PDB file of C-alpha atoms and ligand atoms in Angstrom:
ATOM      1  CA  MET A   1      46.059  71.170 -58.650  1.00 84.00           C
ATOM      2  CA  LYS A   2      45.267  68.694 -56.097  1.00 94.00           C
ATOM      3  CA  PRO A   3      41.356  67.779 -55.964  1.00 97.00           C
ATOM      4  CA  ILE A   4      39.039  69.543 -53.150  1.00 98.00           C
ATOM      5  CA  ARG A   5      38.412  66.632 -50.992  1.00 98.00           C
ATOM      6  CA  ILE A   6      34.603  66.742 -49.963  1.00 98.00           C
ATOM      7  CA  ALA A   7      33.298  64.146 -47.146  1.00 98.00           C
ATOM      8  CA  LEU A   8      30.168  62.959 -47.164  1.00 98.00           C
ATOM      9  CA  THR A   9      27.683  61.336 -44.648  1.00 98.00           C
ATOM     10  CA  LYS A  10      26.777  57.638 -46.158  1.00 95.00           C
ATOM     11  CA  GLY A  11      23.331  56.384 -45.789  1.00 94.00           C
ATOM     12  CA  ARG A  12      20.075  59.022 -45.793  1.00 96.00           C
ATOM     13  CA  LEU A  13      22.342  62.251 -47.420  1.00 98.00           C
ATOM     14  CA  GLU A  14      24.447  60.430 -49.687  1.00 96.00           C
ATOM     15  CA  SER A  15      22.348  60.197 -52.979  1.00 95.00           C
ATOM     16  CA  LYS A  16      20.961  63.364 -52.126  1.00 97.00           C
ATOM     17  CA  THR A  17      24.556  64.513 -51.934  1.00 98.00           C
ATOM     18  CA  ILE A  18      25.860  63.725 -55.054  1.00 97.00           C
ATOM     19  CA  ASP A  19      22.267  64.614 -57.292  1.00 97.00           C
ATOM     20  CA  MET A  20      22.920  68.143 -56.002  1.00 98.00           C
ATOM     21  CA  LEU A  21      27.058  67.985 -57.240  1.00 97.00           C
ATOM     22  CA  GLU A  22      25.112  66.441 -59.971  1.00 97.00           C
ATOM     23  CA  ARG A  23      23.168  69.224 -60.714  1.00 97.00           C
ATOM     24  CA  LEU A  24      26.482  71.662 -59.931  1.00 97.00           C
ATOM     25  CA  GLY A  25      28.035  69.921 -63.116  1.00 96.00           C
ATOM     26  CA  TYR A  26      29.935  67.787 -61.552  1.00 96.00           C
ATOM     27  CA  ASP A  27      30.121  64.255 -63.289  1.00 94.00           C
ATOM     28  CA  CYS A  28      29.106  61.669 -60.173  1.00 94.00           C
ATOM     29  CA  THR A  29      29.577  57.949 -62.150  1.00 92.00           C
ATOM     30  CA  ASN A  30      31.931  57.092 -59.788  1.00 90.00           C
ATOM     31  CA  ALA A  31      30.439  58.315 -56.626  1.00 88.00           C
ATOM     32  CA  ARG A  32      27.227  56.023 -58.591  1.00 90.00           C
ATOM     33  CA  LYS A  33      28.532  52.891 -58.383  1.00 87.00           C
ATOM     34  CA  LYS A  34      27.193  50.989 -55.417  1.00 81.00           C
ATOM     35  CA  GLY A  35      30.834  48.913 -54.691  1.00 87.00           C
ATOM     36  CA  ARG A  36      32.655  49.517 -51.469  1.00 92.00           C
ATOM     37  CA  LYS A  37      34.955  51.911 -52.787  1.00 93.00           C
ATOM     38  CA  LEU A  38      34.827  54.757 -50.115  1.00 95.00           C
ATOM     39  CA  ILE A  39      36.888  58.034 -52.224  1.00 96.00           C
ATOM     40  CA  MET A  40      36.163  58.513 -55.744  1.00 95.00           C
ATOM     41  CA  PRO A  41      37.063  61.253 -57.713  1.00 95.00           C
ATOM     42  CA  ILE A  42      34.394  63.457 -59.226  1.00 95.00           C
ATOM     43  CA  GLY A  43      34.075  65.662 -62.443  1.00 93.00           C
ATOM     44  CA  ASN A  44      37.302  65.775 -64.269  1.00 92.00           C
ATOM     45  CA  GLY A  45      39.088  64.617 -60.390  1.00 91.00           C
ATOM     46  CA  GLU A  46      38.867  68.550 -59.488  1.00 94.00           C
ATOM     47  CA  ILE A  47      36.647  67.211 -56.526  1.00 97.00           C
ATOM     48  CA  GLU A  48      37.421  63.864 -54.144  1.00 97.00           C
ATOM     49  CA  VAL A  49      34.634  62.338 -52.532  1.00 97.00           C
ATOM     50  CA  VAL A  50      35.135  60.858 -49.218  1.00 97.00           C
ATOM     51  CA  LEU A  51      32.160  58.432 -47.878  1.00 97.00           C
ATOM     52  CA  ALA A  52      31.837  58.594 -44.360  1.00 98.00           C
ATOM     53  CA  LYS A  53      30.020  57.858 -41.189  1.00 98.00           C
ATOM     54  CA  ALA A  54      28.069  61.040 -40.333  1.00 98.00           C
ATOM     55  CA  ALA A  55      30.196  62.014 -36.928  1.00 98.00           C
ATOM     56  CA  ASP A  56      34.050  61.041 -38.532  1.00 98.00           C
ATOM     57  CA  VAL A  57      32.602  63.545 -41.608  1.00 98.00           C
ATOM     58  CA  VAL A  58      33.012  66.004 -38.915  1.00 98.00           C
ATOM     59  CA  THR A  59      36.226  64.299 -37.144  1.00 98.00           C
ATOM     60  CA  TYR A  60      37.903  64.690 -41.329  1.00 98.00           C
ATOM     61  CA  VAL A  61      37.216  68.054 -41.852  1.00 98.00           C
ATOM     62  CA  GLU A  62      38.143  69.344 -38.443  1.00 98.00           C
ATOM     63  CA  SER A  63      41.711  67.949 -38.972  1.00 98.00           C
ATOM     64  CA  GLY A  64      41.953  69.191 -42.381  1.00 98.00           C
ATOM     65  CA  VAL A  65      42.470  65.850 -43.750  1.00 98.00           C
ATOM     66  CA  CYS A  66      38.869  66.939 -45.586  1.00 98.00           C
ATOM     67  CA  ASP A  67      38.349  70.534 -46.960  1.00 98.00           C
ATOM     68  CA  MET A  68      34.774  70.132 -47.020  1.00 98.00           C
ATOM     69  CA  GLY A  69      32.028  68.247 -45.592  1.00 98.00           C
ATOM     70  CA  VAL A  70      28.390  67.302 -46.153  1.00 98.00           C
ATOM     71  CA  VAL A  71      26.547  66.486 -42.741  1.00 98.00           C
ATOM     72  CA  GLY A  72      23.318  66.376 -40.472  1.00 98.00           C
ATOM     73  CA  LYS A  73      22.874  69.611 -37.670  1.00 98.00           C
ATOM     74  CA  ASP A  74      22.093  66.537 -35.979  1.00 98.00           C
ATOM     75  CA  THR A  75      25.434  65.687 -35.966  1.00 98.00           C
ATOM     76  CA  ILE A  76      27.012  68.636 -35.765  1.00 98.00           C
ATOM     77  CA  MET A  77      24.890  69.548 -32.726  1.00 98.00           C
ATOM     78  CA  GLU A  78      26.040  66.453 -30.817  1.00 98.00           C
ATOM     79  CA  LYS A  79      29.606  66.527 -31.079  1.00 98.00           C
ATOM     80  CA  GLY A  80      30.424  70.319 -32.069  1.00 97.00           C
ATOM     81  CA  GLY A  81      34.386  71.402 -33.399  1.00 97.00           C
ATOM     82  CA  THR A  82      35.558  73.233 -35.064  1.00 98.00           C
ATOM     83  CA  PHE A  83      35.276  74.385 -38.724  1.00 98.00           C
ATOM     84  CA  TYR A  84      32.925  76.548 -40.572  1.00 98.00           C
ATOM     85  CA  GLU A  85      29.417  75.858 -41.007  1.00 98.00           C
ATOM     86  CA  VAL A  86      28.935  77.621 -44.665  1.00 98.00           C
ATOM     87  CA  ALA A  87      25.475  76.525 -45.932  1.00 98.00           C
ATOM     88  CA  ASP A  88      22.093  75.078 -45.015  1.00 98.00           C
ATOM     89  CA  LEU A  89      21.737  72.523 -47.340  1.00 98.00           C
ATOM     90  CA  GLY A  90      17.933  72.128 -47.621  1.00 97.00           C
ATOM     91  CA  PHE A  91      18.121  68.596 -47.489  1.00 98.00           C
ATOM     92  CA  GLY A  92      17.836  65.641 -45.191  1.00 98.00           C
ATOM     93  CA  LYS A  93      14.973  67.916 -43.097  1.00 98.00           C
ATOM     94  CA  CYS A  94      13.904  66.574 -40.378  1.00 98.00           C
ATOM     95  CA  ARG A  95      13.529  67.446 -36.496  1.00 98.00           C
ATOM     96  CA  PHE A  96      14.544  66.771 -33.161  1.00 98.00           C
ATOM     97  CA  ALA A  97      12.100  65.941 -30.506  1.00 98.00           C
ATOM     98  CA  LEU A  98      11.120  65.049 -27.221  1.00 98.00           C
ATOM     99  CA  ALA A  99       8.954  62.570 -27.425  1.00 98.00           C
ATOM    100  CA  VAL A 100       6.700  60.305 -25.058  1.00 98.00           C
ATOM    101  CA  VAL A 101       4.169  57.292 -24.852  1.00 98.00           C
ATOM    102  CA  LYS A 102       0.667  58.223 -25.798  1.00 98.00           C
ATOM    103  CA  GLY A 103      -1.461  60.033 -22.931  1.00 96.00           C
ATOM    104  CA  LYS A 104       2.050  60.376 -20.862  1.00 93.00           C
ATOM    105  CA  ASN A 105       2.293  63.601 -18.385  1.00 91.00           C
ATOM    106  CA  LEU A 106       5.908  64.148 -18.192  1.00 90.00           C
ATOM    107  CA  TYR A 107       5.717  66.828 -16.143  1.00 86.00           C
ATOM    108  CA  GLU A 108       3.748  65.248 -13.230  1.00 84.00           C
ATOM    109  CA  GLY A 109       5.482  63.962 -10.102  1.00 80.00           C
ATOM    110  CA  TYR A 110       8.968  65.146  -8.446  1.00 81.00           C
ATOM    111  CA  HIS A 111      11.117  62.486  -9.724  1.00 87.00           C
ATOM    112  CA  ASN A 112      14.334  62.996 -11.572  1.00 92.00           C
ATOM    113  CA  LEU A 113      12.807  62.562 -15.269  1.00 96.00           C
ATOM    114  CA  THR A 114      14.944  59.912 -17.339  1.00 98.00           C
ATOM    115  CA  ILE A 115      15.710  60.615 -20.981  1.00 98.00           C
ATOM    116  CA  ALA A 116      16.701  58.087 -23.273  1.00 98.00           C
ATOM    117  CA  SER A 117      18.851  59.432 -26.584  1.00 98.00           C
ATOM    118  CA  LYS A 118      21.488  58.501 -29.368  1.00 98.00           C
ATOM    119  CA  TYR A 119      22.186  62.335 -29.073  1.00 98.00           C
ATOM    120  CA  VAL A 120      23.112  63.245 -25.272  1.00 98.00           C
ATOM    121  CA  ASN A 121      24.704  66.095 -25.579  1.00 98.00           C
ATOM    122  CA  VAL A 122      21.172  67.513 -27.555  1.00 98.00           C
ATOM    123  CA  ALA A 123      19.084  66.344 -24.376  1.00 98.00           C
ATOM    124  CA  LYS A 124      21.404  67.408 -22.316  1.00 98.00           C
ATOM    125  CA  ASN A 125      21.200  70.641 -23.108  1.00 98.00           C
ATOM    126  CA  PHE A 126      17.302  70.727 -24.224  1.00 98.00           C
ATOM    127  CA  PHE A 127      17.351  70.008 -20.668  1.00 97.00           C
ATOM    128  CA  GLU A 128      19.933  72.660 -19.751  1.00 97.00           C
ATOM    129  CA  GLN A 129      17.934  75.385 -20.997  1.00 97.00           C
ATOM    130  CA  LYS A 130      14.975  74.587 -19.382  1.00 95.00           C
ATOM    131  CA  SER A 131      16.997  74.102 -15.680  1.00 95.00           C
ATOM    132  CA  MET A 132      15.855  70.955 -15.498  1.00 94.00           C
ATOM    133  CA  ASP A 133      18.104  68.271 -13.296  1.00 94.00           C
ATOM    134  CA  VAL A 134      17.767  64.898 -15.589  1.00 97.00           C
ATOM    135  CA  ASP A 135      19.051  61.137 -15.569  1.00 98.00           C
ATOM    136  CA  ILE A 136      20.434  60.649 -19.768  1.00 98.00           C
ATOM    137  CA  VAL A 137      20.612  57.246 -20.532  1.00 98.00           C
ATOM    138  CA  LYS A 138      22.825  56.221 -24.406  1.00 98.00           C
ATOM    139  CA  ILE A 139      20.336  54.455 -26.472  1.00 98.00           C
ATOM    140  CA  GLU A 140      22.708  53.728 -30.276  1.00 98.00           C
ATOM    141  CA  GLY A 141      20.115  53.016 -32.180  1.00 97.00           C
ATOM    142  CA  SER A 142      15.367  52.215 -32.066  1.00 98.00           C
ATOM    143  CA  VAL A 143      15.048  55.108 -29.409  1.00 98.00           C
ATOM    144  CA  GLU A 144      11.686  54.394 -29.411  1.00 98.00           C
ATOM    145  CA  LEU A 145      12.266  50.647 -27.629  1.00 98.00           C
ATOM    146  CA  ALA A 146      13.012  52.731 -24.348  1.00 98.00           C
ATOM    147  CA  PRO A 147       9.900  54.633 -23.336  1.00 98.00           C
ATOM    148  CA  VAL A 148       8.136  51.033 -24.152  1.00 98.00           C
ATOM    149  CA  LEU A 149      10.136  49.096 -22.084  1.00 98.00           C
ATOM    150  CA  GLY A 150       9.991  51.055 -19.208  1.00 97.00           C
ATOM    151  CA  LEU A 151      14.051  52.202 -19.317  1.00 98.00           C
ATOM    152  CA  ALA A 152      12.771  56.076 -19.662  1.00 98.00           C
ATOM    153  CA  ASP A 153      10.333  58.850 -19.492  1.00 97.00           C
ATOM    154  CA  ALA A 154      11.267  60.277 -22.406  1.00 98.00           C
ATOM    155  CA  ILE A 155      13.103  59.995 -25.690  1.00 98.00           C
ATOM    156  CA  VAL A 156      14.633  62.945 -27.374  1.00 98.00           C
ATOM    157  CA  ASP A 157      14.866  61.418 -31.017  1.00 98.00           C
ATOM    158  CA  ILE A 158      14.903  62.780 -34.721  1.00 98.00           C
ATOM    159  CA  VAL A 159      11.013  62.527 -36.301  1.00 98.00           C
ATOM    160  CA  GLU A 160      11.088  62.647 -40.015  1.00 98.00           C
ATOM    161  CA  THR A 161       7.806  61.995 -40.830  1.00 98.00           C
ATOM    162  CA  GLY A 162       6.484  60.443 -38.195  1.00 98.00           C
ATOM    163  CA  THR A 163       5.558  56.963 -38.311  1.00 98.00           C
ATOM    164  CA  THR A 164       8.475  55.434 -36.092  1.00 98.00           C
ATOM    165  CA  LEU A 165       6.881  56.964 -32.998  1.00 98.00           C
ATOM    166  CA  LYS A 166       2.939  56.091 -34.264  1.00 98.00           C
ATOM    167  CA  GLU A 167       4.151  52.517 -34.992  1.00 98.00           C
ATOM    168  CA  ASN A 168       5.070  52.395 -31.204  1.00 98.00           C
ATOM    169  CA  GLY A 169       2.510  54.413 -29.386  1.00 98.00           C
ATOM    170  CA  LEU A 170       4.768  57.476 -28.850  1.00 98.00           C
ATOM    171  CA  VAL A 171       3.578  61.052 -29.454  1.00 98.00           C
ATOM    172  CA  VAL A 172       5.627  64.204 -29.644  1.00 98.00           C
ATOM    173  CA  ALA A 173       5.508  66.352 -26.426  1.00 97.00           C
ATOM    174  CA  GLU A 174       7.634  68.919 -27.579  1.00 97.00           C
ATOM    175  CA  ASP A 175      10.106  70.114 -31.502  1.00 98.00           C
ATOM    176  CA  VAL A 176      13.792  71.026 -29.635  1.00 98.00           C
ATOM    177  CA  CYS A 177      14.740  71.953 -33.104  1.00 98.00           C
ATOM    178  CA  PRO A 178      14.843  71.547 -36.629  1.00 98.00           C
ATOM    179  CA  VAL A 179      17.496  69.636 -38.820  1.00 98.00           C
ATOM    180  CA  SER A 180      19.286  69.556 -42.326  1.00 98.00           C
ATOM    181  CA  ALA A 181      21.973  69.066 -44.346  1.00 98.00           C
ATOM    182  CA  ARG A 182      25.420  71.461 -43.914  1.00 98.00           C
ATOM    183  CA  LEU A 183      27.828  72.350 -45.578  1.00 98.00           C
ATOM    184  CA  ILE A 184      30.771  72.047 -43.365  1.00 98.00           C
ATOM    185  CA  VAL A 185      34.186  73.788 -44.160  1.00 98.00           C
ATOM    186  CA  ASN A 186      37.763  73.178 -43.154  1.00 98.00           C
ATOM    187  CA  ILE A 187      39.536  76.745 -40.883  1.00 98.00           C
ATOM    188  CA  ALA A 188      42.753  76.469 -43.122  1.00 98.00           C
ATOM    189  CA  SER A 189      41.426  74.675 -46.531  1.00 98.00           C
ATOM    190  CA  MET A 190      38.984  78.460 -45.957  1.00 98.00           C
ATOM    191  CA  LYS A 191      42.160  80.239 -46.199  1.00 98.00           C
ATOM    192  CA  LEU A 192      44.653  78.206 -48.564  1.00 98.00           C
ATOM    193  CA  ARG A 193      42.360  77.643 -51.489  1.00 97.00           C
ATOM    194  CA  LYS A 194      39.411  80.242 -50.561  1.00 97.00           C
ATOM    195  CA  LYS A 195      38.763  80.807 -53.806  1.00 97.00           C
ATOM    196  CA  GLU A 196      37.971  77.250 -55.418  1.00 96.00           C
ATOM    197  CA  ILE A 197      36.199  76.822 -51.906  1.00 98.00           C
ATOM    198  CA  GLU A 198      34.279  80.401 -51.996  1.00 98.00           C
ATOM    199  CA  CYS A 199      33.140  79.013 -55.819  1.00 97.00           C
ATOM    200  CA  LEU A 200      31.813  75.942 -54.886  1.00 97.00           C
ATOM    201  CA  ILE A 201      30.009  76.972 -51.635  1.00 98.00           C
ATOM    202  CA  ASP A 202      28.365  79.707 -54.077  1.00 98.00           C
ATOM    203  CA  LYS A 203      27.371  76.862 -57.124  1.00 97.00           C
ATOM    204  CA  MET A 204      25.359  74.600 -53.928  1.00 98.00           C
ATOM    205  CA  GLU A 205      23.442  78.390 -52.794  1.00 98.00           C
ATOM    206  CA  ASN A 206      22.406  78.580 -55.626  1.00 97.00           C
ATOM    207  CA  ASP A 207      21.180  74.955 -56.581  1.00 98.00           C
ATOM    208  CA  VAL A 208      19.603  75.942 -52.281  1.00 98.00           C
ATOM    209  CA  GLN A 209      17.989  78.575 -53.577  1.00 97.00           C
ATOM    210  CA  LYS A 210      17.148  76.991 -57.405  1.00 96.00           C
ATOM    211  CA  ARG A 211      15.624  74.087 -55.271  1.00 96.00           C
ATOM    212  CA  ARG A 212      13.405  76.745 -52.705  1.00 94.00           C
ATOM    213  CA  GLU A 213      12.122  78.308 -55.966  1.00 95.00           C
ATOM    214  CA  LYS A 214      10.503  75.381 -57.025  1.00 93.00           C
ATOM    215  CA  GLU A 215       9.174  74.665 -53.528  1.00 90.00           C
ATOM    216  CA  ALA A 216       7.518  77.713 -53.353  1.00 88.00           C
TER     217      ALA A 216
HETATM  218  N1  LIG Z   1      14.645  59.915 -40.769  1.00 60.79           N
HETATM  219  C1  LIG Z   1      16.189  60.133 -40.365  1.00 60.79           C
HETATM  220  N2  LIG Z   1      16.320  59.687 -39.129  1.00 60.79           N
HETATM  221  C2  LIG Z   1      17.639  59.857 -39.053  1.00 60.79           C
HETATM  222  N3  LIG Z   1      18.557  60.494 -39.798  1.00 60.79           N
HETATM  223  C3  LIG Z   1      17.446  61.635 -40.691  1.00 60.79           C
HETATM  224  C4  LIG Z   1      16.833  60.903 -41.148  1.00 60.79           C
HETATM  225  N4  LIG Z   1      16.116  62.275 -42.006  1.00 60.79           N
HETATM  226  C5  LIG Z   1      17.570  62.873 -42.207  1.00 60.79           C
HETATM  227  N5  LIG Z   1      18.308  62.460 -41.154  1.00 60.79           N
HETATM  228  C6  LIG Z   1      19.555  62.647 -41.428  1.00 60.79           C
HETATM  229  O1  LIG Z   1      20.465  61.752 -42.282  1.00 60.79           O
HETATM  230  C7  LIG Z   1      21.248  61.886 -41.286  1.00 60.79           C
HETATM  231  C8  LIG Z   1      22.245  60.357 -41.471  1.00 60.79           C
HETATM  232  O2  LIG Z   1      21.101  58.975 -41.253  1.00 60.79           O
HETATM  233  P1  LIG Z   1      21.660  57.782 -41.570  1.00 60.79           P
HETATM  234  O3  LIG Z   1      20.697  57.199 -41.038  1.00 60.79           O
HETATM  235  O4  LIG Z   1      21.665  57.604 -42.811  1.00 60.79           O
HETATM  236  O5  LIG Z   1      22.992  57.540 -40.649  1.00 60.79           O
HETATM  237  P2  LIG Z   1      22.810  57.154 -39.261  1.00 60.79           P
HETATM  238  O6  LIG Z   1      22.179  58.454 -38.343  1.00 60.79           O
HETATM  239  O7  LIG Z   1      25.141  57.931 -39.362  1.00 60.79           O
HETATM  240  O8  LIG Z   1      22.616  55.969 -38.205  1.00 60.79           O
HETATM  241  P3  LIG Z   1      22.981  54.580 -39.165  1.00 60.79           P
HETATM  242  O9  LIG Z   1      24.308  55.080 -37.487  1.00 60.79           O
HETATM  243  O10 LIG Z   1      22.162  53.430 -38.616  1.00 60.79           O
HETATM  244  O11 LIG Z   1      23.858  55.001 -39.830  1.00 60.79           O
HETATM  245  C9  LIG Z   1      21.742  61.619 -40.194  1.00 60.79           C
HETATM  246  O12 LIG Z   1      22.245  62.372 -39.576  1.00 60.79           O
HETATM  247  C10 LIG Z   1      20.249  63.192 -39.962  1.00 60.79           C
HETATM  248  O13 LIG Z   1      21.116  64.600 -40.841  1.00 60.79           O
HETATM  249  O1  LIG Z   2       9.805  59.900 -37.867  1.00 60.79           O
HETATM  250  P1  LIG Z   2      10.375  58.718 -39.188  1.00 60.79           P
HETATM  251  O2  LIG Z   2      10.335  58.747 -40.168  1.00 60.79           O
HETATM  252  O3  LIG Z   2       9.709  57.570 -38.757  1.00 60.79           O
HETATM  253  O4  LIG Z   2      11.756  58.718 -38.832  1.00 60.79           O
HETATM  254  C1  LIG Z   2      12.628  58.732 -37.670  1.00 60.79           C
HETATM  255  C2  LIG Z   2      13.548  57.107 -37.066  1.00 60.79           C
HETATM  256  O5  LIG Z   2      14.503  57.561 -37.944  1.00 60.79           O
HETATM  257  C3  LIG Z   2      15.909  57.059 -37.241  1.00 60.79           C
HETATM  258  O6  LIG Z   2      15.839  55.899 -37.306  1.00 60.79           O
HETATM  259  P2  LIG Z   2      16.689  54.966 -38.043  1.00 60.79           P
HETATM  260  O7  LIG Z   2      16.145  54.586 -39.186  1.00 60.79           O
HETATM  261  O8  LIG Z   2      17.962  55.766 -38.158  1.00 60.79           O
HETATM  262  O9  LIG Z   2      17.094  53.888 -37.209  1.00 60.79           O
HETATM  263  P3  LIG Z   2      17.722  53.538 -35.845  1.00 60.79           P
HETATM  264  O10 LIG Z   2      16.634  53.929 -34.637  1.00 60.79           O
HETATM  265  O11 LIG Z   2      18.620  52.457 -35.576  1.00 60.79           O
HETATM  266  O12 LIG Z   2      19.002  55.049 -35.574  1.00 60.79           O
HETATM  267  C4  LIG Z   2      15.164  58.202 -36.359  1.00 60.79           C
HETATM  268  O13 LIG Z   2      15.738  57.411 -34.971  1.00 60.79           O
HETATM  269  C5  LIG Z   2      13.501  57.877 -36.171  1.00 60.79           C
HETATM  270  O14 LIG Z   2      13.531  56.123 -35.293  1.00 60.79           O
END
């Protein structure tokens, strides 16, 4: 039987996803090895894990070369795509926020605001909902620099602990929405491998529920 192929987001979500797969009973020794291998069997080979950048997880799942994927809601909101988003996995929790230099009133004056973000579509949709015309500048990282250097009036970015904002003299002006890791499934795989995939989703949802109960 062909393994179920799951694309995992490399980086911050990686170890939390592997922890979850281990709790579900899969031996993840291969995935724990700190080598350069990007495709690895786990368990008894019934699952194959693929390590990819966040946006590529969506691409691989949407195309069907991977059956399932674990990716942040931030990436899903930014990139969109056609797939099933079947579960909130309850880790990788952070939020999108609009942030400004401390003391700045964002809405004074009449000029179009300039907003810097790595997530240009998220920023665009946020201001469209407010019926505000803004200019958006795409920044690839360390987005907090843009308002500090005077390139932008504000940023739309991920906030987790708030440390990066604080250490750079910025504050949250408005929360945009919460973000967490999501389980996504290819549309054809969901039909063709329904039983196996539903079984995995159930196991993951159980794990989420158990963690919720522990937290409460
Ligand atoms: N503090 C945080 N900053 C950024 N992402 C976070 C944070 N906390 C949780 N996440 C989640 O982790 C995911 C992966 O983030 P990570 O920084 O590892 O990769 P990335 O966003 O692709 O950045 P890079 O290009 O630096 O690899 C994000 O898409 C988001 O869903
Ligand atoms: O609220 P905090 O806990 O400080 O986390 C938020 C910071 O983490 C992310 O940046 P990342 O470390 O991914 O680097 P980047 O700016 O290069 O994307 C995000 O873009 C914020 O800058």
